[in-house]
Amino acid sequence: MKTIQHWINGSPAPGAGPETAPVFNPATGQEQAQVALASRADVDAAVAAAAQAFETWSESSLTQRTQVMFAFRQLLVEHEEELGRIISAEHGKTVDDARGEITRGREVVEFACGLGDVLKGSFSDQVSRGVDVHDFRQPLGVVAGITPFNFPAMVPLWMHPIAIATGNTFILKPSERDPSAANFVAELYKKAGLPDGVFNVVHGGKEAVDAILGHSGIEAVSFVGSTPIAKYVHETATSRGKRVQALGGAKNHAVVLPDADLEFAANHITAGAYGSAGERCMAVSVAVAVGAAADGLVEVLERKAREVKVGPGDAPGTEMGPLITRTAQERVEDAVGTAATQGATVVVDGRGLKIDDHPECADGFFTGPSLLDHVTTEMDSYQEELFGPVLAVVRVDTLDEAIALINSNPYGNGTALFTASGEAARRFQRNVKVGMIGVNVPVPVPMSYYSFGGWKDSLIGDSPIHGPEGIRFYTRPKVVTTRWPQPAQQVSAGFNFPTSS
């Protein structure tokens, strides 16, 4: 059985740590590889390689950096199918879904290709007699990313292209559950001409995370994951003087008004709830049915949920694959049972699903789409981030009640409104306390030239990811005030506080 190694200083590295962890195929439930788990010594080696590479990479021209990004972007296009199948085999999502996440990640690479324009500073002439002022931004140094299992390509791609294009060197600690995508990306970077040591990968669990958070040679840490861990990462790293991006969990609501096209809304909510088996932070986990929309919406959602084709991610026609682990499968199915005992109506029950067309999947981590109606805010199925294919329907009487419901939730990641009313949409987007909003769009992930980040417990600290905020995060500004007096000119110095006279 193969062992997936780290990637340090431009090549695979077995690492000094003796521990490994199993990597499963979620569709079959079978172990398919072992992954090396990094020790502190392995993190030290990656930091040393990245620090040495920073000395030259930070002095490279913008042209060189963007040329690498253009080449890397083209390699992502050429190898999209191969990378998609690697992701599907370890995560369980469909190959089409995996290709979709690669595409969304590649958009950040394309944004990084244009940083020559974005990084232009400003210049002010003659702010005082014979004095000019200009500013520019410089890279931080060695930076790190700690990323989740649900998007093994896209979420890291939200980080490292911008970090590298702005002159930093990068250490990625991906999820040990689906580690191979990170190594594949490292190989593409090398083919694109990225110098050794600029991009490194260390696999591992808490020991590797703590080594990154505490390492004096790492200037900044980007994190995406659950809210409790985001808080831990933020508190631990900032206490050691690091910059931190820490994106946490979510409970995303889709509000449906009576004037909405219910077929259209249900189609998009179904995809938003059950796509990627609900294992994404922007998944629609709550449908808020307003007034007369409720019964009709539930009827259409039931039909759509029963039509979802569940199977192995590499099988033609599959729309939803398995969950990432047996533990995740059991947790989601237990949540459906708990919802029933707490008074919710189980309209569609995805528990105990068998994939009859694929006998090799008898032990896979499958559960079908579940649809719950008459859910209240006191129920566990509403309060917890289930991270699985479970859609809860909450009924309210008015749009204002829906907004109040969302605003009282501790999370504030994404939300959506389905309506034909411009007035309702404007009122919703101004009053709802959420960072990313879709109007007739179920999963409002911003384009790469905007920044991604929620409010409240969905973003710990104040640093969103990619776009303009990503550039600010991975660089620090300098402001230079200059005077070039003529050789014969005498300029007296004053002892009072300087002014621009």
Short mmCIF file of C-alpha atoms in Angstrom, two decimals:
data_model
loop_
_atom_site.label_atom_id
_atom_site.label_comp_id
_atom_site.label_asym_id
_atom_site.label_seq_id
_atom_site.Cartn_x
_atom_site.Cartn_y
_atom_site.Cartn_z
CA MET A 1 0.00 0.00 0.00
CA LYS A 2 1.40 3.39 -0.99
CA THR A 3 2.31 6.08 1.51
CA ILE A 4 1.58 9.66 0.53
CA GLN A 5 4.61 11.77 1.43
CA HIS A 6 5.15 15.45 2.15
CA TRP A 7 6.43 17.87 -0.50
CA ILE A 8 9.37 19.92 0.75
CA ASN A 9 11.84 22.01 -1.23
CA GLY A 10 10.61 20.83 -4.61
CA SER A 11 10.38 17.07 -4.14
CA PRO A 12 8.57 14.34 -2.16
CA ALA A 13 9.84 13.93 1.39
CA PRO A 14 9.09 10.92 3.64
CA GLY A 15 9.46 13.05 6.75
CA ALA A 16 10.96 12.38 10.13
CA GLY A 17 7.70 11.56 11.87
CA PRO A 18 6.93 7.84 12.21
CA GLU A 19 3.14 8.17 12.31
CA THR A 20 0.75 7.64 9.41
CA ALA A 21 -3.02 7.75 8.94
CA PRO A 22 -5.31 5.79 6.61
CA VAL A 23 -6.81 7.36 3.50
CA PHE A 24 -10.11 5.76 2.47
CA ASN A 25 -12.13 5.53 -0.70
CA PRO A 26 -15.47 6.76 0.67
CA ALA A 27 -17.43 5.02 -2.08
CA THR A 28 -16.16 1.55 -1.15
CA GLY A 29 -15.20 2.14 2.47
CA GLN A 30 -11.82 0.57 1.77
CA GLU A 31 -8.44 1.92 2.82
CA GLN A 32 -6.49 2.86 -0.29
CA ALA A 33 -3.34 4.53 1.06
CA GLN A 34 -1.47 5.76 4.11
CA VAL A 35 -0.44 9.37 4.55
CA ALA A 36 2.63 10.44 6.48
CA LEU A 37 1.86 12.68 9.46
CA ALA A 38 4.30 15.51 10.00
CA SER A 39 6.27 15.95 13.17
CA ARG A 40 7.57 19.31 14.37
CA ALA A 41 10.86 18.44 12.68
CA ASP A 42 9.05 18.12 9.35
CA VAL A 43 7.42 21.53 9.80
CA ASP A 44 10.84 22.93 10.70
CA ALA A 45 12.25 21.50 7.47
CA ALA A 46 9.46 23.02 5.39
CA VAL A 47 9.90 26.42 7.05
CA ALA A 48 13.65 26.30 6.49
CA ALA A 49 13.15 25.53 2.80
CA ALA A 50 10.52 28.24 2.45
CA ALA A 51 12.65 30.81 4.28
CA GLN A 52 15.63 30.16 2.04
CA ALA A 53 13.47 30.37 -1.08
CA PHE A 54 11.94 33.64 0.13
CA GLU A 55 15.31 35.38 -0.09
CA THR A 56 15.30 35.11 -3.88
CA TRP A 57 11.57 34.75 -4.67
CA SER A 58 10.70 38.00 -2.86
CA GLU A 59 13.26 39.77 -5.07
CA SER A 60 11.91 38.26 -8.30
CA SER A 61 10.15 40.51 -10.77
CA LEU A 62 6.40 40.75 -11.10
CA THR A 63 6.89 39.51 -14.64
CA GLN A 64 8.57 36.32 -13.45
CA ARG A 65 5.89 35.67 -10.87
CA THR A 66 3.01 36.24 -13.26
CA GLN A 67 4.67 34.08 -15.91
CA VAL A 68 4.74 31.21 -13.40
CA MET A 69 1.07 31.84 -12.59
CA PHE A 70 0.09 31.84 -16.26
CA ALA A 71 1.92 28.53 -16.77
CA PHE A 72 0.39 27.07 -13.61
CA ARG A 73 -3.08 28.14 -14.74
CA GLN A 74 -2.61 26.36 -18.07
CA LEU A 75 -1.45 23.19 -16.34
CA LEU A 76 -4.57 23.22 -14.17
CA VAL A 77 -6.64 23.34 -17.35
CA GLU A 78 -4.71 20.50 -18.99
CA HIS A 79 -4.82 18.25 -15.91
CA GLU A 80 -8.33 19.10 -14.70
CA GLU A 81 -9.70 15.63 -15.40
CA GLU A 82 -6.83 13.85 -13.66
CA LEU A 83 -6.97 16.11 -10.62
CA GLY A 84 -10.76 15.79 -10.51
CA ARG A 85 -10.52 12.00 -10.34
CA ILE A 86 -7.90 12.19 -7.59
CA ILE A 87 -10.26 14.37 -5.56
CA SER A 88 -13.26 12.12 -6.24
CA ALA A 89 -11.38 8.98 -5.19
CA GLU A 90 -10.41 10.40 -1.79
CA HIS A 91 -13.29 12.78 -1.02
CA GLY A 92 -16.20 10.93 -2.64
CA LYS A 93 -17.71 13.85 -4.55
CA THR A 94 -18.55 13.38 -8.20
CA VAL A 95 -15.86 13.99 -10.79
CA ASP A 96 -17.99 16.78 -12.28
CA ASP A 97 -18.24 18.43 -8.88
CA ALA A 98 -14.49 18.09 -8.41
CA ARG A 99 -13.88 19.69 -11.80
CA GLY A 100 -16.16 22.51 -10.70
CA GLU A 101 -14.10 23.20 -7.59
CA ILE A 102 -10.92 23.21 -9.68
CA THR A 103 -12.49 25.78 -12.00
CA ARG A 104 -13.47 28.04 -9.09
CA GLY A 105 -9.98 27.70 -7.64
CA ARG A 106 -8.42 28.43 -11.01
CA GLU A 107 -10.27 31.76 -11.06
CA VAL A 108 -8.07 32.88 -8.16
CA VAL A 109 -4.99 31.89 -10.16
CA GLU A 110 -6.32 34.06 -13.00
CA PHE A 111 -6.77 36.91 -10.53
CA ALA A 112 -3.17 36.38 -9.39
CA CYS A 113 -2.02 36.59 -13.01
CA GLY A 114 -3.21 40.21 -13.02
CA LEU A 115 -1.56 41.35 -9.81
CA GLY A 116 0.80 43.61 -11.74
CA ASP A 117 -2.06 46.08 -12.07
CA VAL A 118 -3.52 45.50 -8.60
CA LEU A 119 -0.18 46.01 -6.83
CA LYS A 120 0.45 49.41 -8.36
CA GLY A 121 1.04 51.93 -5.60
CA SER A 122 0.11 55.61 -5.52
CA PHE A 123 2.18 58.78 -5.90
CA SER A 124 1.51 62.28 -4.66
CA ASP A 125 3.60 65.05 -6.13
CA GLN A 126 4.59 68.20 -4.20
CA VAL A 127 2.75 67.43 -0.95
CA SER A 128 5.01 70.09 0.52
CA ARG A 129 7.59 72.26 -1.22
CA GLY A 130 9.94 69.84 -2.94
CA VAL A 131 8.47 66.82 -1.13
CA ASP A 132 6.77 63.81 -2.76
CA VAL A 133 5.05 60.77 -1.22
CA HIS A 134 4.53 57.29 -2.68
CA ASP A 135 3.52 53.91 -1.31
CA PHE A 136 3.97 50.25 -2.22
CA ARG A 137 3.35 46.82 -0.71
CA GLN A 138 5.84 44.09 0.14
CA PRO A 139 5.42 40.37 0.96
CA LEU A 140 5.40 39.11 4.54
CA GLY A 141 7.75 36.13 4.24
CA VAL A 142 6.85 32.50 4.94
CA VAL A 143 3.09 32.02 5.23
CA ALA A 144 0.97 28.92 5.79
CA GLY A 145 -2.47 27.56 4.96
CA ILE A 146 -4.45 24.98 6.95
CA THR A 147 -7.32 23.70 4.83
CA PRO A 148 -10.34 21.36 5.18
CA PHE A 149 -11.24 18.09 3.50
CA ASN A 150 -14.32 19.32 1.65
CA PHE A 151 -12.49 21.27 -1.06
CA PRO A 152 -8.98 19.81 -1.28
CA ALA A 153 -8.14 21.85 -4.39
CA MET A 154 -10.32 24.97 -4.31
CA VAL A 155 -9.78 26.24 -0.76
CA PRO A 156 -5.96 26.00 -0.95
CA LEU A 157 -6.19 27.71 -4.35
CA TRP A 158 -7.97 30.58 -2.61
CA MET A 159 -4.73 31.08 -0.64
CA HIS A 160 -1.43 30.12 -2.23
CA PRO A 161 -1.68 31.75 -5.70
CA ILE A 162 -2.13 35.21 -4.17
CA ALA A 163 0.46 34.57 -1.48
CA ILE A 164 3.03 33.36 -4.01
CA ALA A 165 2.27 35.98 -6.66
CA THR A 166 2.80 38.75 -4.10
CA GLY A 167 6.26 37.36 -3.30
CA ASN A 168 5.70 35.13 -0.27
CA THR A 169 6.61 31.47 0.11
CA PHE A 170 3.93 29.03 1.22
CA ILE A 171 3.45 25.94 3.39
CA LEU A 172 0.18 24.04 2.94
CA LYS A 173 -1.20 21.68 5.59
CA PRO A 174 -4.16 20.01 3.85
CA SER A 175 -6.63 17.61 5.42
CA GLU A 176 -5.12 14.20 6.03
CA ARG A 177 -8.40 12.66 4.82
CA ASP A 178 -7.82 13.58 1.17
CA PRO A 179 -4.18 14.64 0.86
CA SER A 180 -3.23 13.70 -2.70
CA ALA A 181 -4.61 16.80 -4.44
CA ALA A 182 -2.10 18.99 -2.60
CA ASN A 183 0.86 16.94 -3.82
CA PHE A 184 -0.49 16.93 -7.36
CA VAL A 185 -0.76 20.73 -7.28
CA ALA A 186 2.83 20.92 -5.98
CA GLU A 187 3.98 18.93 -9.00
CA LEU A 188 2.12 21.30 -11.32
CA TYR A 189 3.81 24.27 -9.71
CA LYS A 190 7.20 22.68 -10.31
CA LYS A 191 6.32 22.07 -13.97
CA ALA A 192 5.22 25.70 -14.21
CA GLY A 193 8.71 26.82 -13.20
CA LEU A 194 8.13 27.74 -9.58
CA PRO A 195 11.49 27.60 -7.75
CA ASP A 196 11.99 24.87 -5.17
CA GLY A 197 10.90 25.80 -1.66
CA VAL A 198 8.34 28.42 -2.68
CA PHE A 199 5.46 25.94 -2.28
CA ASN A 200 5.64 23.14 0.29
CA VAL A 201 3.14 20.57 1.61
CA VAL A 202 3.19 18.98 5.06
CA HIS A 203 0.50 16.45 5.91
CA GLY A 204 -0.65 15.78 9.42
CA GLY A 205 -3.01 16.36 12.30
CA LYS A 206 -2.92 18.47 15.44
CA GLU A 207 0.83 18.16 15.96
CA ALA A 208 1.46 19.65 12.53
CA VAL A 209 -1.14 22.39 13.11
CA ASP A 210 0.33 23.37 16.46
CA ALA A 211 3.84 23.38 15.00
CA ILE A 212 2.67 25.80 12.30
CA LEU A 213 0.78 28.05 14.72
CA GLY A 214 3.74 28.30 17.07
CA HIS A 215 6.59 28.53 14.57
CA SER A 216 8.53 31.78 14.81
CA GLY A 217 9.48 31.56 11.14
CA ILE A 218 5.88 31.74 9.87
CA GLU A 219 4.45 35.24 9.50
CA ALA A 220 0.80 34.50 8.73
CA VAL A 221 -1.70 31.63 8.77
CA SER A 222 -4.83 31.15 6.68
CA PHE A 223 -7.43 28.68 7.93
CA VAL A 224 -10.79 27.33 6.77
CA GLY A 225 -12.71 24.83 8.92
CA SER A 226 -15.08 24.57 11.84
CA THR A 227 -15.72 27.55 14.11
CA PRO A 228 -14.21 26.01 17.29
CA ILE A 229 -10.97 25.23 15.46
CA ALA A 230 -11.02 28.63 13.73
CA LYS A 231 -11.18 30.27 17.15
CA TYR A 232 -8.32 28.09 18.39
CA VAL A 233 -6.19 28.91 15.34
CA HIS A 234 -6.91 32.62 15.63
CA GLU A 235 -6.21 32.84 19.35
CA THR A 236 -3.08 30.68 19.23
CA ALA A 237 -1.47 32.29 16.19
CA THR A 238 -2.31 35.91 17.00
CA SER A 239 -0.92 35.46 20.51
CA ARG A 240 2.38 34.69 18.80
CA GLY A 241 2.23 37.82 16.67
CA LYS A 242 1.02 36.26 13.42
CA ARG A 243 -1.56 37.53 11.00
CA VAL A 244 -4.52 35.17 10.78
CA GLN A 245 -7.35 34.53 8.36
CA ALA A 246 -9.77 32.15 10.12
CA LEU A 247 -13.00 31.17 8.39
CA GLY A 248 -15.40 29.06 10.44
CA GLY A 249 -18.67 27.18 10.09
CA ALA A 250 -22.06 28.11 8.70
CA LYS A 251 -25.79 27.62 8.79
CA ASN A 252 -26.96 29.00 5.48
CA HIS A 253 -30.60 29.95 4.92
CA ALA A 254 -32.48 30.19 1.63
CA VAL A 255 -35.64 32.28 1.98
CA VAL A 256 -38.49 31.62 -0.44
CA LEU A 257 -41.24 34.22 -0.80
CA PRO A 258 -44.74 33.45 -2.11
CA ASP A 259 -44.03 35.34 -5.34
CA ALA A 260 -41.03 33.13 -6.20
CA ASP A 261 -41.06 30.56 -8.99
CA LEU A 262 -41.20 27.46 -6.75
CA GLU A 263 -39.86 25.09 -9.40
CA PHE A 264 -36.88 27.38 -10.00
CA ALA A 265 -36.28 27.89 -6.27
CA ALA A 266 -36.58 24.19 -5.43
CA ASN A 267 -34.21 23.20 -8.24
CA HIS A 268 -31.51 25.52 -6.94
CA ILE A 269 -32.09 24.84 -3.26
CA THR A 270 -31.91 21.07 -3.92
CA ALA A 271 -28.56 21.49 -5.67
CA GLY A 272 -27.35 23.84 -2.94
CA ALA A 273 -28.40 21.45 -0.17
CA TYR A 274 -27.33 18.09 -1.58
CA GLY A 275 -24.47 18.99 -3.92
CA SER A 276 -21.16 17.59 -2.66
CA ALA A 277 -23.31 15.62 -0.16
CA GLY A 278 -23.85 18.86 1.75
CA GLU A 279 -20.20 18.90 2.79
CA ARG A 280 -19.49 22.53 2.06
CA CYS A 281 -19.59 25.67 4.13
CA MET A 282 -21.86 27.39 1.60
CA ALA A 283 -24.38 24.53 1.46
CA VAL A 284 -28.03 25.49 1.86
CA SER A 285 -29.03 23.70 5.06
CA VAL A 286 -32.21 25.65 5.90
CA ALA A 287 -35.06 26.60 3.57
CA VAL A 288 -37.17 29.36 5.12
CA ALA A 289 -40.64 29.13 3.59
CA VAL A 290 -42.56 32.39 3.93
CA GLY A 291 -46.35 32.35 4.24
CA ALA A 292 -48.24 30.69 1.40
CA ALA A 293 -45.01 29.42 -0.21
CA ALA A 294 -44.57 26.67 2.38
CA ASP A 295 -46.76 23.76 1.28
CA GLY A 296 -45.97 24.14 -2.41
CA LEU A 297 -42.25 24.49 -1.75
CA VAL A 298 -42.10 21.34 0.40
CA GLU A 299 -44.00 19.41 -2.24
CA VAL A 300 -41.52 20.35 -4.96
CA LEU A 301 -38.51 19.87 -2.69
CA GLU A 302 -39.69 16.37 -1.85
CA ARG A 303 -39.92 15.46 -5.51
CA LYS A 304 -36.51 16.91 -6.26
CA ALA A 305 -34.86 15.18 -3.29
CA ARG A 306 -36.20 11.79 -4.38
CA GLU A 307 -34.83 12.35 -7.88
CA VAL A 308 -31.22 12.92 -6.76
CA LYS A 309 -28.99 10.18 -8.19
CA VAL A 310 -26.65 8.88 -5.47
CA GLY A 311 -23.67 6.68 -6.27
CA PRO A 312 -19.89 6.53 -6.59
CA GLY A 313 -18.41 9.81 -7.72
CA ASP A 314 -16.78 8.39 -10.85
CA ALA A 315 -19.96 6.72 -12.17
CA PRO A 316 -21.73 8.45 -15.08
CA GLY A 317 -24.94 10.17 -14.02
CA THR A 318 -24.12 10.34 -10.32
CA GLU A 319 -25.21 13.64 -8.77
CA MET A 320 -24.25 13.00 -5.15
CA GLY A 321 -21.53 10.78 -3.74
CA PRO A 322 -20.83 9.41 -0.25
CA LEU A 323 -19.77 11.27 2.85
CA ILE A 324 -16.08 11.52 3.69
CA THR A 325 -15.98 8.99 6.58
CA ARG A 326 -18.07 6.39 8.36
CA THR A 327 -18.21 8.74 11.36
CA ALA A 328 -19.69 11.51 9.21
CA GLN A 329 -22.28 9.11 7.79
CA GLU A 330 -23.35 7.98 11.26
CA ARG A 331 -23.46 11.54 12.60
CA VAL A 332 -25.75 12.72 9.79
CA GLU A 333 -28.09 9.74 10.05
CA ASP A 334 -28.28 10.14 13.84
CA ALA A 335 -29.24 13.79 13.29
CA VAL A 336 -32.18 12.77 11.10
CA GLY A 337 -33.40 10.39 13.80
CA THR A 338 -33.02 13.06 16.46
CA ALA A 339 -35.01 15.52 14.35
CA ALA A 340 -37.90 13.05 14.18
CA THR A 341 -37.93 12.54 17.94
CA GLN A 342 -37.87 16.32 18.48
CA GLY A 343 -41.00 16.82 16.37
CA ALA A 344 -39.78 17.47 12.84
CA THR A 345 -41.57 15.76 9.96
CA VAL A 346 -39.17 13.53 8.00
CA VAL A 347 -40.51 14.06 4.48
CA VAL A 348 -37.62 12.25 2.79
CA ASP A 349 -35.47 9.86 4.83
CA GLY A 350 -32.01 9.21 3.40
CA ARG A 351 -30.89 6.80 6.09
CA GLY A 352 -29.90 3.26 5.24
CA LEU A 353 -29.35 3.93 1.55
CA LYS A 354 -28.10 0.98 -0.53
CA ILE A 355 -26.34 1.49 -3.86
CA ASP A 356 -27.78 -1.57 -5.59
CA ASP A 357 -26.25 -0.84 -8.99
CA HIS A 358 -22.73 -0.89 -7.55
CA PRO A 359 -22.06 -3.94 -5.35
CA GLU A 360 -18.52 -2.70 -4.73
CA CYS A 361 -20.11 0.17 -2.76
CA ALA A 362 -21.81 -2.06 -0.17
CA ASP A 363 -19.52 -0.74 2.57
CA GLY A 364 -19.36 2.85 1.29
CA PHE A 365 -20.18 5.87 3.43
CA PHE A 366 -23.46 6.65 1.69
CA THR A 367 -26.56 8.33 3.00
CA GLY A 368 -29.31 9.70 0.81
CA PRO A 369 -30.83 13.20 0.76
CA SER A 370 -33.05 13.90 3.76
CA LEU A 371 -35.78 16.56 3.87
CA LEU A 372 -37.18 17.74 7.20
CA ASP A 373 -40.30 19.91 7.54
CA HIS A 374 -41.76 21.86 10.49
CA VAL A 375 -38.30 22.37 11.96
CA THR A 376 -38.03 24.93 14.75
CA THR A 377 -35.04 26.91 15.94
CA GLU A 378 -34.85 24.89 19.17
CA MET A 379 -34.20 21.62 17.36
CA ASP A 380 -30.71 20.17 17.00
CA SER A 381 -31.16 19.87 13.24
CA TYR A 382 -31.45 23.65 13.07
CA GLN A 383 -28.83 24.62 15.62
CA GLU A 384 -26.01 22.31 14.52
CA GLU A 385 -23.93 22.47 11.36
CA LEU A 386 -24.69 18.94 10.14
CA PHE A 387 -22.34 19.08 7.14
CA GLY A 388 -24.34 16.48 5.26
CA PRO A 389 -27.26 16.09 2.83
CA VAL A 390 -30.00 17.26 5.19
CA LEU A 391 -32.31 20.15 4.32
CA ALA A 392 -34.50 21.60 7.09
CA VAL A 393 -37.62 23.62 6.27
CA VAL A 394 -38.58 26.34 8.73
CA ARG A 395 -41.94 28.09 8.22
CA VAL A 396 -42.46 31.81 8.98
CA ASP A 397 -45.23 34.28 8.13
CA THR A 398 -43.32 37.27 6.76
CA LEU A 399 -40.03 38.34 5.20
CA ASP A 400 -39.23 40.39 8.30
CA GLU A 401 -39.60 37.23 10.40
CA ALA A 402 -37.23 35.44 8.03
CA ILE A 403 -34.65 38.22 8.36
CA ALA A 404 -34.96 38.17 12.16
CA LEU A 405 -34.53 34.38 12.12
CA ILE A 406 -31.30 34.62 10.13
CA ASN A 407 -29.97 37.50 12.18
CA SER A 408 -30.50 35.61 15.44
CA ASN A 409 -28.41 32.66 14.20
CA PRO A 410 -24.81 32.66 15.49
CA TYR A 411 -23.46 32.06 11.98
CA GLY A 412 -23.44 34.64 9.20
CA ASN A 413 -21.73 33.02 6.22
CA GLY A 414 -24.11 32.95 3.24
CA THR A 415 -27.81 33.37 2.56
CA ALA A 416 -30.16 33.52 -0.40
CA LEU A 417 -33.53 35.00 -1.26
CA PHE A 418 -35.85 33.67 -3.96
CA THR A 419 -38.33 36.31 -5.08
CA ALA A 420 -39.65 38.31 -8.02
CA SER A 421 -39.73 41.51 -5.96
CA GLY A 422 -36.91 44.02 -6.26
CA GLU A 423 -38.15 45.84 -3.16
CA ALA A 424 -38.05 42.66 -1.10
CA ALA A 425 -34.58 41.81 -2.41
CA ARG A 426 -33.24 45.25 -1.57
CA ARG A 427 -34.75 45.17 1.93
CA PHE A 428 -33.33 41.69 2.48
CA GLN A 429 -29.78 42.45 1.36
CA ARG A 430 -29.62 45.65 3.43
CA ASN A 431 -31.03 44.20 6.64
CA VAL A 432 -29.71 40.66 6.83
CA LYS A 433 -26.54 40.23 8.93
CA VAL A 434 -24.64 37.89 6.65
CA GLY A 435 -21.44 38.37 4.67
CA MET A 436 -22.43 36.82 1.32
CA ILE A 437 -25.91 37.14 -0.17
CA GLY A 438 -27.54 35.63 -3.23
CA VAL A 439 -30.71 36.89 -4.86
CA ASN A 440 -32.18 33.95 -6.80
CA VAL A 441 -28.68 32.43 -6.44
CA PRO A 442 -28.44 29.60 -3.87
CA VAL A 443 -24.69 29.42 -3.22
CA PRO A 444 -23.37 33.00 -3.47
CA VAL A 445 -19.63 32.30 -3.57
CA PRO A 446 -18.07 35.55 -4.85
CA MET A 447 -15.87 35.73 -7.92
CA SER A 448 -12.12 35.74 -7.27
CA TYR A 449 -11.80 39.52 -7.61
CA TYR A 450 -14.17 39.95 -4.66
CA SER A 451 -13.37 38.58 -1.21
CA PHE A 452 -14.94 35.56 0.51
CA GLY A 453 -15.95 35.75 4.14
CA GLY A 454 -18.93 35.73 6.45
CA TRP A 455 -19.95 37.56 9.60
CA LYS A 456 -20.32 36.54 13.24
CA ASP A 457 -19.10 33.01 14.03
CA SER A 458 -18.38 32.31 10.36
CA LEU A 459 -15.35 34.63 10.35
CA ILE A 460 -13.06 34.85 13.36
CA GLY A 461 -11.17 38.11 13.28
CA ASP A 462 -11.61 40.48 10.37
CA SER A 463 -9.69 39.06 7.40
CA PRO A 464 -11.73 37.55 4.54
CA ILE A 465 -10.02 35.46 1.89
CA HIS A 466 -8.88 36.06 -1.73
CA GLY A 467 -9.68 39.15 -3.80
CA PRO A 468 -8.56 42.58 -2.49
CA GLU A 469 -8.59 41.36 1.12
CA GLY A 470 -6.28 38.49 0.18
CA ILE A 471 -3.74 40.91 -1.28
CA ARG A 472 -3.87 43.07 1.83
CA PHE A 473 -3.48 40.00 4.04
CA TYR A 474 -0.34 38.68 2.32
CA THR A 475 1.42 42.04 2.00
CA ARG A 476 2.27 45.02 4.21
CA PRO A 477 2.40 48.64 3.05
CA LYS A 478 5.26 51.10 3.04
CA VAL A 479 4.84 54.85 2.63
CA VAL A 480 7.91 56.80 1.50
CA THR A 481 8.27 60.57 1.84
CA THR A 482 11.14 62.00 -0.27
CA ARG A 483 12.89 65.33 -0.76
CA TRP A 484 15.65 65.87 -3.30
CA PRO A 485 17.04 69.34 -2.70
CA GLN A 486 19.17 71.03 -5.34
CA PRO A 487 22.89 70.86 -4.53
CA ALA A 488 23.11 74.60 -3.84
CA GLN A 489 19.81 74.80 -1.99
CA GLN A 490 19.89 75.30 1.76
CA VAL A 491 16.93 73.74 3.54
CA SER A 492 16.65 74.60 7.20
CA ALA A 493 15.28 72.05 9.64
CA GLY A 494 12.55 73.06 12.09
CA PHE A 495 12.12 71.76 15.58
CA ASN A 496 8.31 71.98 15.50
CA PHE A 497 6.14 69.09 14.32
CA PRO A 498 6.43 69.00 10.49
CA THR A 499 3.53 70.23 8.37
CA SER A 500 2.86 70.37 4.65
CA SER A 501 3.36 74.09 4.25
#
